[in-house]
Short mmCIF file of C-alpha atoms and ligand atoms in Angstrom, two decimals:
data_model
loop_
_atom_site.label_atom_id
_atom_site.label_comp_id
_atom_site.label_asym_id
_atom_site.label_seq_id
_atom_site.Cartn_x
_atom_site.Cartn_y
_atom_site.Cartn_z
CA MET A 15 169.60 118.40 112.29
CA THR A 16 169.99 120.02 109.08
CA VAL A 17 169.54 117.17 106.96
CA GLN A 18 165.49 116.27 106.07
CA SER A 19 164.83 112.90 105.22
CA PRO A 20 162.95 112.29 101.67
CA ILE A 21 159.18 112.39 101.04
CA LEU A 22 159.66 110.37 97.84
CA THR A 23 162.03 107.35 96.80
CA LEU A 24 162.21 106.94 93.08
CA VAL A 25 163.52 103.72 92.32
CA ILE A 26 164.94 102.96 88.94
CA PRO A 27 165.56 99.37 88.15
CA THR A 28 168.22 99.24 85.00
CA TYR A 29 170.13 96.58 83.21
CA ASN A 30 172.61 98.40 80.72
CA GLU A 31 171.42 101.95 81.17
CA ARG A 32 174.66 103.58 81.64
CA LEU A 33 174.39 106.33 78.88
CA ASN A 34 170.92 107.39 80.07
CA LEU A 35 171.65 107.80 83.68
CA GLU A 36 173.07 111.02 83.59
CA GLU A 37 169.98 112.69 81.73
CA LEU A 38 167.47 110.99 83.84
CA VAL A 39 169.05 112.48 86.97
CA ARG A 40 168.96 115.90 85.09
CA ARG A 41 165.51 115.74 84.16
CA VAL A 42 164.01 114.24 87.45
CA ASP A 43 166.39 116.93 89.15
CA ILE A 44 164.38 119.48 87.50
CA ALA A 45 160.91 117.87 87.77
CA LEU A 46 160.86 117.48 91.28
CA GLN A 47 162.58 121.12 92.52
CA GLY A 48 161.60 122.14 95.67
CA LEU A 49 160.92 118.38 97.09
CA VAL A 50 162.97 116.32 99.35
CA TRP A 51 163.37 113.31 97.37
CA GLU A 52 166.19 110.58 97.10
CA MET A 53 166.74 107.93 93.63
CA VAL A 54 167.53 104.50 94.12
CA ILE A 55 169.05 102.67 91.01
CA VAL A 56 168.72 98.98 91.10
CA ASP A 57 171.47 97.68 88.84
CA ASP A 58 171.64 93.68 88.13
CA ASP A 59 175.28 93.91 87.38
CA SER A 60 175.20 95.37 84.07
CA PRO A 61 177.94 94.63 81.66
CA ASP A 62 178.17 97.87 80.63
CA GLY A 63 178.87 99.35 84.25
CA THR A 64 175.94 101.25 84.49
CA ALA A 65 176.55 100.27 88.63
CA GLU A 66 179.95 102.16 88.66
CA PHE A 67 178.79 104.82 86.85
CA ALA A 68 175.64 105.20 89.00
CA LYS A 69 178.28 105.41 91.86
CA SER A 70 180.33 108.07 90.30
CA ILE A 71 177.16 110.27 90.14
CA SER A 72 176.36 109.31 94.01
CA ARG A 73 179.54 111.12 95.00
CA ARG A 74 178.50 114.19 93.95
CA ASP A 75 174.99 114.02 94.73
CA PRO A 76 174.18 111.74 97.64
CA ARG A 77 170.33 112.01 96.52
CA ILE A 78 171.37 108.99 93.86
CA ARG A 79 172.10 105.68 95.39
CA CYS A 80 172.87 102.45 94.00
CA ILE A 81 171.96 98.76 94.69
CA ARG A 82 174.18 96.58 92.49
CA ARG A 83 172.66 93.13 92.77
CA VAL A 84 174.94 90.16 91.53
CA ASN A 85 173.95 86.62 90.14
CA ARG A 86 170.50 87.89 89.67
CA ARG A 87 168.30 88.91 87.08
CA GLY A 88 164.65 90.44 87.21
CA LEU A 89 162.88 93.48 86.34
CA SER A 90 160.25 92.88 89.33
CA GLY A 91 162.97 91.66 91.79
CA ALA A 92 164.82 94.84 91.20
CA CYS A 93 162.18 96.98 92.06
CA ILE A 94 161.04 94.92 95.16
CA ASP A 95 164.37 95.37 96.49
CA GLY A 96 164.79 99.05 95.68
CA ILE A 97 161.25 100.01 97.24
CA LEU A 98 161.94 97.78 100.23
CA SER A 99 165.38 99.99 101.10
CA SER A 100 163.36 102.76 101.26
CA SER A 101 162.16 104.76 104.21
CA ALA A 102 160.31 107.54 102.68
CA PRO A 103 156.74 107.60 103.12
CA PHE A 104 155.89 107.30 99.28
CA VAL A 105 157.73 105.57 96.52
CA GLY A 106 157.79 105.48 92.91
CA VAL A 107 159.10 103.17 89.76
CA MET A 108 160.60 104.26 86.74
CA ASP A 109 162.22 103.38 83.47
CA ALA A 110 165.72 104.72 83.13
CA ASP A 111 165.31 105.01 79.53
CA MET A 112 163.46 108.40 79.40
CA GLN A 113 160.25 106.59 77.97
CA HIS A 114 158.11 107.84 81.28
CA ASP A 115 157.57 111.38 81.51
CA GLU A 116 158.88 112.70 84.48
CA SER A 117 157.29 116.07 84.50
CA ILE A 118 154.15 114.10 85.75
CA LEU A 119 156.03 113.07 88.92
CA PRO A 120 154.90 116.14 91.03
CA ARG A 121 151.23 115.42 89.96
CA MET A 122 151.29 111.69 91.21
CA LEU A 123 153.00 112.48 94.56
CA GLU A 124 150.34 115.31 95.09
CA GLN A 125 147.49 112.88 94.66
CA LEU A 126 149.17 110.66 97.17
CA GLN A 127 149.79 113.45 99.65
CA SER A 128 146.11 114.47 99.66
CA GLY A 129 145.14 111.29 101.16
CA HIS A 130 142.54 110.49 98.53
CA TYR A 131 144.71 107.79 96.59
CA ASP A 132 146.76 105.07 97.93
CA LEU A 133 148.18 104.15 94.53
CA VAL A 134 148.68 106.23 91.10
CA ILE A 135 149.96 105.22 87.85
CA GLY A 136 151.25 106.57 84.93
CA SER A 137 149.00 105.72 82.13
CA ARG A 138 149.39 105.43 78.32
CA HIS A 139 145.53 104.44 77.69
CA LEU A 140 144.04 107.36 79.37
CA ASP A 141 143.12 110.70 77.67
CA GLY A 142 146.20 112.93 77.44
CA GLY A 143 148.19 109.51 77.45
CA SER A 144 149.16 107.93 74.48
CA ALA A 145 151.85 105.16 73.71
CA GLN A 146 152.33 105.76 69.80
CA GLU A 147 155.62 106.77 69.74
CA GLY A 148 157.22 104.18 71.88
CA PHE A 149 155.87 101.13 70.84
CA SER A 150 155.69 99.20 67.74
CA ALA A 151 152.43 98.08 66.29
CA ARG A 152 153.12 94.43 67.41
CA ARG A 153 153.95 95.51 71.17
CA ALA A 154 151.17 97.65 71.01
CA ALA A 155 148.85 95.15 70.10
CA LEU A 156 150.46 92.45 72.55
CA SER A 157 150.63 95.15 75.43
CA LEU A 158 147.16 95.74 74.82
CA LEU A 159 145.79 91.99 74.92
CA ALA A 160 147.86 91.21 77.91
CA ILE A 161 146.03 94.49 79.68
CA LYS A 162 142.74 93.13 79.21
CA ILE A 163 143.24 89.25 80.14
CA ALA A 164 144.88 91.02 83.33
CA ARG A 165 141.83 93.36 83.90
CA TRP A 166 139.61 90.48 83.86
CA ALA A 167 141.69 88.37 86.04
CA LEU A 168 142.36 90.76 88.91
CA ASN A 169 138.93 92.22 88.23
CA THR A 170 140.27 96.09 88.16
CA ASN A 171 139.51 98.70 85.38
CA VAL A 172 143.09 99.80 85.50
CA ALA A 173 143.50 101.08 81.83
CA ASP A 174 147.22 100.46 81.93
CA ILE A 175 147.79 97.42 84.36
CA THR A 176 151.53 96.57 82.61
CA SER A 177 152.43 100.22 83.27
CA GLY A 178 156.20 100.24 84.58
CA PHE A 179 155.48 103.74 85.77
CA PHE A 180 153.70 104.04 89.28
CA MET A 181 153.92 105.78 92.50
CA LEU A 182 152.59 104.43 96.15
CA ARG A 183 152.27 104.22 99.68
CA ARG A 184 155.14 102.47 101.01
CA ASP A 185 153.69 100.64 103.67
CA ILE A 186 151.12 99.13 101.06
CA VAL A 187 154.49 97.13 99.59
CA ASP A 188 155.75 96.43 103.04
CA GLY A 189 152.92 94.41 103.82
CA VAL A 190 152.76 92.36 100.42
CA ALA A 191 156.55 91.81 100.44
CA ARG A 192 156.59 88.25 100.93
CA GLU A 193 153.82 87.47 98.31
CA LEU A 194 155.30 89.21 95.24
CA LEU A 195 156.98 87.21 92.53
CA PRO A 196 160.56 88.53 91.89
CA SER A 197 160.87 87.31 87.94
CA GLY A 198 159.44 88.96 84.97
CA PHE A 199 158.25 92.31 84.33
CA LYS A 200 154.73 92.43 86.20
CA ILE A 201 155.32 94.21 89.47
CA LEU A 202 152.61 96.20 88.98
CA ALA A 203 149.90 93.79 88.26
CA ASP A 204 151.56 91.63 90.98
CA ILE A 205 151.27 94.40 94.07
CA ILE A 206 147.73 94.98 92.70
CA GLY A 207 146.85 91.65 92.77
CA SER A 208 148.28 90.77 96.08
CA VAL A 209 146.80 93.54 98.18
CA LYS A 210 143.97 92.25 100.05
CA GLY A 211 141.15 95.02 100.93
CA PRO A 212 140.00 97.98 98.30
CA LEU A 213 143.09 99.67 96.79
CA ARG A 214 142.08 103.37 96.06
CA ILE A 215 143.64 104.12 92.58
CA ASN A 216 144.08 106.75 90.03
CA GLU A 217 145.41 107.11 86.75
CA VAL A 218 147.50 110.10 85.12
CA GLY A 219 147.97 110.01 81.53
CA TYR A 220 150.91 110.73 79.79
CA VAL A 221 152.96 110.23 76.11
CA PHE A 222 155.10 107.25 76.45
CA ARG A 223 158.24 108.37 74.40
CA GLY A 224 160.75 106.24 72.43
CA ARG A 225 163.67 104.55 74.50
CA MET A 226 167.10 107.28 74.75
CA ALA A 227 169.82 105.00 74.27
CA GLY A 228 170.15 101.13 74.41
CA GLU A 229 167.32 98.22 73.86
CA SER A 230 164.24 97.02 75.27
CA LYS A 231 164.96 94.13 77.31
CA LEU A 232 161.25 93.34 76.87
CA ASP A 233 160.67 89.79 74.94
CA MET A 234 157.83 87.26 74.14
CA LYS A 235 159.08 85.43 77.20
CA VAL A 236 157.71 88.26 79.14
CA ALA A 237 154.46 88.02 77.59
CA ILE A 238 154.22 84.63 78.70
CA ASP A 239 155.52 84.93 82.00
CA PHE A 240 152.27 87.56 82.93
CA LEU A 241 150.13 85.42 81.57
CA GLY A 242 151.69 82.71 84.06
CA LEU A 243 151.52 85.40 86.84
CA ILE A 244 147.75 85.97 86.15
CA VAL A 245 146.93 81.95 86.29
CA ASN A 246 148.91 82.28 89.49
CA LYS A 247 146.44 84.61 91.05
CA VAL A 248 143.56 83.75 89.81
CA THR A 249 143.96 80.06 91.18
CA ARG A 250 145.09 82.19 94.53
CA GLY A 251 148.34 80.92 94.33
CA LEU A 252 147.56 76.96 93.94
CA LEU A 253 149.20 76.75 90.52
CA PRO A 254 152.70 77.40 90.90
CA VAL A 255 154.32 80.54 88.19
CA ARG A 256 156.75 77.48 87.08
CA PHE A 257 154.20 74.98 86.35
CA ILE A 258 151.99 76.97 84.72
CA LEU A 259 155.10 78.00 82.59
CA PHE A 260 156.27 74.15 82.22
CA ALA A 261 152.84 73.03 81.44
CA ILE A 262 152.98 75.89 78.25
CA VAL A 263 156.04 74.60 77.11
CA GLY A 264 154.44 70.84 77.62
CA LEU A 265 151.87 71.86 74.99
CA PHE A 266 154.08 73.44 72.54
CA GLY A 267 155.90 69.91 72.95
CA VAL A 268 152.64 68.14 71.64
CA GLY A 269 152.57 70.24 68.53
CA VAL A 270 156.37 69.52 68.16
CA HIS A 271 155.62 65.76 68.29
CA LEU A 272 152.63 65.85 66.14
CA ALA A 273 154.08 67.67 63.51
CA ILE A 274 157.05 65.59 63.26
CA LEU A 275 155.31 62.50 63.39
CA GLY A 276 153.04 63.32 60.40
CA LEU A 277 156.07 64.54 58.40
CA LEU A 278 157.83 61.25 59.00
CA VAL A 279 154.73 58.76 58.80
CA SER A 280 154.22 60.48 55.53
CA LEU A 281 157.90 59.51 54.52
CA PRO A 282 157.62 56.02 52.31
CA ASP A 283 159.40 52.80 54.33
CA MET A 284 159.13 54.83 57.61
CA SER A 285 157.46 52.68 59.98
CA PHE A 286 154.89 54.08 62.88
CA LEU A 287 156.96 52.84 65.70
CA LEU A 288 160.11 54.39 64.30
CA SER A 289 158.49 57.75 63.59
CA GLN A 290 156.78 57.98 67.05
CA THR A 291 160.43 57.20 68.86
CA ILE A 292 162.27 59.99 66.45
CA ALA A 293 159.42 62.54 67.15
CA THR A 294 159.33 61.53 71.18
CA VAL A 295 162.76 62.04 71.13
CA VAL A 296 162.85 65.32 69.56
CA ALA A 297 159.82 66.70 71.36
CA MET A 298 161.48 65.85 74.53
CA THR A 299 164.94 67.59 73.41
CA THR A 300 163.23 70.55 71.97
CA ASN A 301 161.35 71.05 75.48
CA PHE A 302 164.24 70.69 77.71
CA PHE A 303 165.62 73.29 76.01
CA ILE A 304 162.90 75.73 75.97
CA ASN A 305 162.51 74.82 79.60
CA ASN A 306 166.09 75.48 80.14
CA GLU A 307 166.06 78.93 78.40
CA PHE A 308 162.75 79.97 79.78
CA THR A 309 160.93 77.83 82.43
CA TYR A 310 163.99 77.88 84.64
CA ARG A 311 165.83 80.77 83.12
CA ASP A 312 167.10 81.54 87.05
CA ALA A 313 168.78 78.29 87.06
CA LYS A 314 170.10 77.73 83.86
CA LEU A 315 172.31 74.94 83.12
CA ARG A 316 175.42 75.24 80.81
CA GLY A 317 178.39 72.87 79.73
CA VAL A 318 178.65 69.64 81.44
CA ALA A 319 175.49 70.17 83.63
CA LEU A 320 173.43 70.88 80.62
CA LEU A 321 174.53 67.52 79.12
CA LYS A 322 173.60 65.91 82.62
CA GLY A 323 170.15 67.54 82.90
CA LEU A 324 169.56 66.26 78.98
CA LEU A 325 169.85 62.69 80.09
CA PHE A 326 168.04 63.46 83.74
CA PHE A 327 165.37 64.85 81.83
CA TYR A 328 164.73 62.24 79.53
CA ALA A 329 164.84 59.78 82.14
CA VAL A 330 162.08 61.76 84.16
CA CYS A 331 159.87 62.34 81.05
CA SER A 332 159.83 58.59 80.20
CA LEU A 333 158.81 57.46 83.81
CA GLY A 334 156.45 60.41 83.27
CA ALA A 335 155.13 58.66 80.39
CA LEU A 336 154.76 55.68 82.43
CA ALA A 337 152.74 57.48 84.79
CA ASN A 338 150.64 58.93 82.32
CA VAL A 339 149.84 55.45 81.10
CA GLY A 340 149.19 54.02 83.69
CA VAL A 341 147.05 56.33 85.31
CA GLY A 342 145.04 56.94 82.23
CA THR A 343 144.49 53.24 81.53
CA TRP A 344 143.42 53.03 85.36
CA ILE A 345 140.97 55.69 85.60
CA TYR A 346 139.43 54.70 82.04
CA HIS A 347 139.11 51.45 83.63
CA PHE A 348 136.43 52.97 86.10
CA ASN A 349 134.49 55.52 83.88
CA ARG A 350 135.05 54.09 80.49
CA VAL A 351 135.21 57.82 79.15
CA TRP A 352 138.38 58.00 76.90
CA TRP A 353 138.94 61.48 76.91
CA ILE A 354 138.81 61.92 81.03
CA GLY A 355 141.05 59.03 81.07
CA GLY A 356 143.70 60.30 78.28
CA LEU A 357 143.03 64.07 80.12
CA SER A 358 143.83 62.45 83.97
CA GLY A 359 146.70 60.64 82.47
CA ALA A 360 148.31 64.08 81.18
CA LEU A 361 147.82 65.75 83.70
CA MET A 362 149.62 62.96 86.10
CA GLY A 363 152.43 62.78 83.33
CA SER A 364 152.71 66.67 83.53
CA VAL A 365 152.59 66.93 87.21
CA TRP A 366 155.14 64.03 87.38
CA ASN A 367 157.16 65.74 84.74
CA TYR A 368 156.97 69.05 86.64
CA ALA A 369 158.15 68.11 89.99
CA LEU A 370 160.75 65.57 88.83
CA SER A 371 162.44 67.90 86.81
CA SER A 372 162.52 70.73 89.29
CA ILE A 373 164.25 68.62 91.80
CA LEU A 374 166.43 66.36 89.69
CA VAL A 375 167.48 68.49 86.46
CA TRP A 376 167.51 72.01 87.56
CA ARG A 377 167.78 71.38 91.25
CA ARG A 378 164.85 73.94 92.32
CA GLY A 379 162.56 73.74 95.31
CA ASP A 380 159.69 75.01 92.99
N1 GDD B 8 167.73 95.55 87.74
C1 GDD B 8 166.98 95.35 86.39
N2 GDD B 8 166.98 93.57 86.04
N3 GDD B 8 166.29 95.86 85.71
C2 GDD B 8 165.97 95.70 84.34
C3 GDD B 8 165.83 94.28 83.78
C4 GDD B 8 166.44 93.42 85.01
O1 GDD B 8 166.41 92.17 84.57
N4 GDD B 8 165.44 94.10 82.66
C5 GDD B 8 164.83 95.56 82.28
N5 GDD B 8 165.32 96.40 83.47
C6 GDD B 8 165.06 97.95 83.47
C7 GDD B 8 165.45 98.45 82.15
O2 GDD B 8 167.06 98.72 82.59
C8 GDD B 8 164.65 99.73 82.42
O3 GDD B 8 165.10 100.70 83.18
C9 GDD B 8 163.18 99.27 82.99
O4 GDD B 8 163.51 98.28 83.81
C10 GDD B 8 162.22 98.80 81.93
O5 GDD B 8 162.68 97.76 80.90
P1 GDD B 8 162.55 98.15 79.13
O6 GDD B 8 163.78 97.13 78.63
O7 GDD B 8 162.97 99.63 79.17
O8 GDD B 8 161.12 97.72 79.38
P2 GDD B 8 160.10 98.47 78.19
O9 GDD B 8 160.59 100.11 77.82
O10 GDD B 8 160.15 97.65 77.04
O11 GDD B 8 158.65 97.91 78.84
C11 GDD B 8 158.05 99.07 79.07
O12 GDD B 8 156.54 98.12 79.08
C12 GDD B 8 156.49 97.34 79.81
C13 GDD B 8 155.20 96.75 79.85
O13 GDD B 8 154.06 97.40 79.05
C14 GDD B 8 158.33 99.64 80.44
O14 GDD B 8 157.76 100.55 80.64
C15 GDD B 8 158.34 98.30 81.46
O15 GDD B 8 158.10 98.83 82.55
C16 GDD B 8 156.63 98.25 81.56
O16 GDD B 8 156.32 96.84 82.07
MN1 MN B 9 161.64 101.00 78.44
#
C-alpha cells in the first residue's frame, strides 16, 4: 500500500467560514510540509455554504474532509464529533479564521511525539504569546476573568484554559468522550476537567491575530455557559449545567421583579397587591423568553409552540410558587430561622420550576 495514514488530524469547527477556508488550507499545508496530516472541517450547516465549499476543496485535495451536521449547533460538539472521526494518533483543534498561528503546529506535534506530554495548548498568555491584536478590551477582561475562575475550579495552572487551539493524544478524548458536554465553547476545560489521573500539559505561546473574514460567534451567553460548566465540574456533575443556567436566569428574574415592584409602588394610587401581581407576571415572562433563548436554546420554541410554552410556563411557575411557600413555611415551623425557611422555599421552588419546565415546556430530559 502506498497511501500513508495521517499522524495528525486537524479538526476545524466552522460556522459561516466559507471565505476563510481556502487561505486556511493553504497556510496549514505550508506549516505542515513533510508531514502526513488530514483536516476535518466540522460544519453546522452554515447558511453561507461553508460545507459545500469545503467539499469542493476535498475533491481536489483528499486530505481535507468535511462533516456537515444538521439541526445541531455547538462549537464543543463539533470538535468532539471531528475528533471522534479520527483514527490518527494525534488530533488538533483550531479556528478557521486565521486567529490561531498555524506555524506552531509542528512544534506542538513534536512535543506530543516526544512522549513527554499528553496535551499541548497554543497559549495567548505565555511568554511569546499575546492576545492584544485579536481582542477588544472588554473581551480580554472577560477572558481573563473566565481563566481565573476556571483555573481555580479545575485546580490547574494552565495559563490559557479557554484556548480553542490545542493538540493531544486522540486516545485521551476517546476515554472521556461520553462525559463531554456538546454545547458551548469550553471543550478544552471540559477535557481537562473530565480526565481522571494526571495529564501532562505543555503550552506554546503564540500571538492571537485578528480574524480574517466574518465575525466572532462568541458572546455573553458563552461566558455564562462557561460558568455553568465550571459549577458542574466542581460539584462533580451533581448539578446539571442546565439547572445552573436556569438558576442564574431565575436570580436575574428576582432582580427584574424587585425593580418593577419598586417602580410601581412608588406610583400614586397603586396598591401593593396590583404592583406585586404585575411584577410577578413581567418577571415570569422575561424569564420565559430568556430561558427560551439561552437555557434551552437547543430546544428553542417558536410560533404557536412558543405561546403554548409561555402558558405552560406560567402554570409551572405558579405551582412552583405554592411549593416555595409551602416548604418555606414548613421548614420555618421547625427551626424558626427566617432565612433558612426562605432559602429552602426558594430552592424547592427553583428545582420544581426547572424540572417541570424541562419536561413540560421545552420537552427535554435534562
Ligand atoms: N461547527 C461549529 N458550530 N463551529 C462553530 C460554532 C458552532 O456552533 N460556533 C463557532 N464555530 C467555529 C467558528 O467558525 C470558528 O472557526 C471557531 O469555531 C471559533 O469561533 P469564533 O467565533 O472565531 O470564536 P472567537 O475567535 O471569538 O473565540 C476564540 O476564543 C475563545 C475563548 O477564548 C476562539 O479561539 C475560541 O476557540 C476560544 O474558545
Ligand atoms: Mn476566532
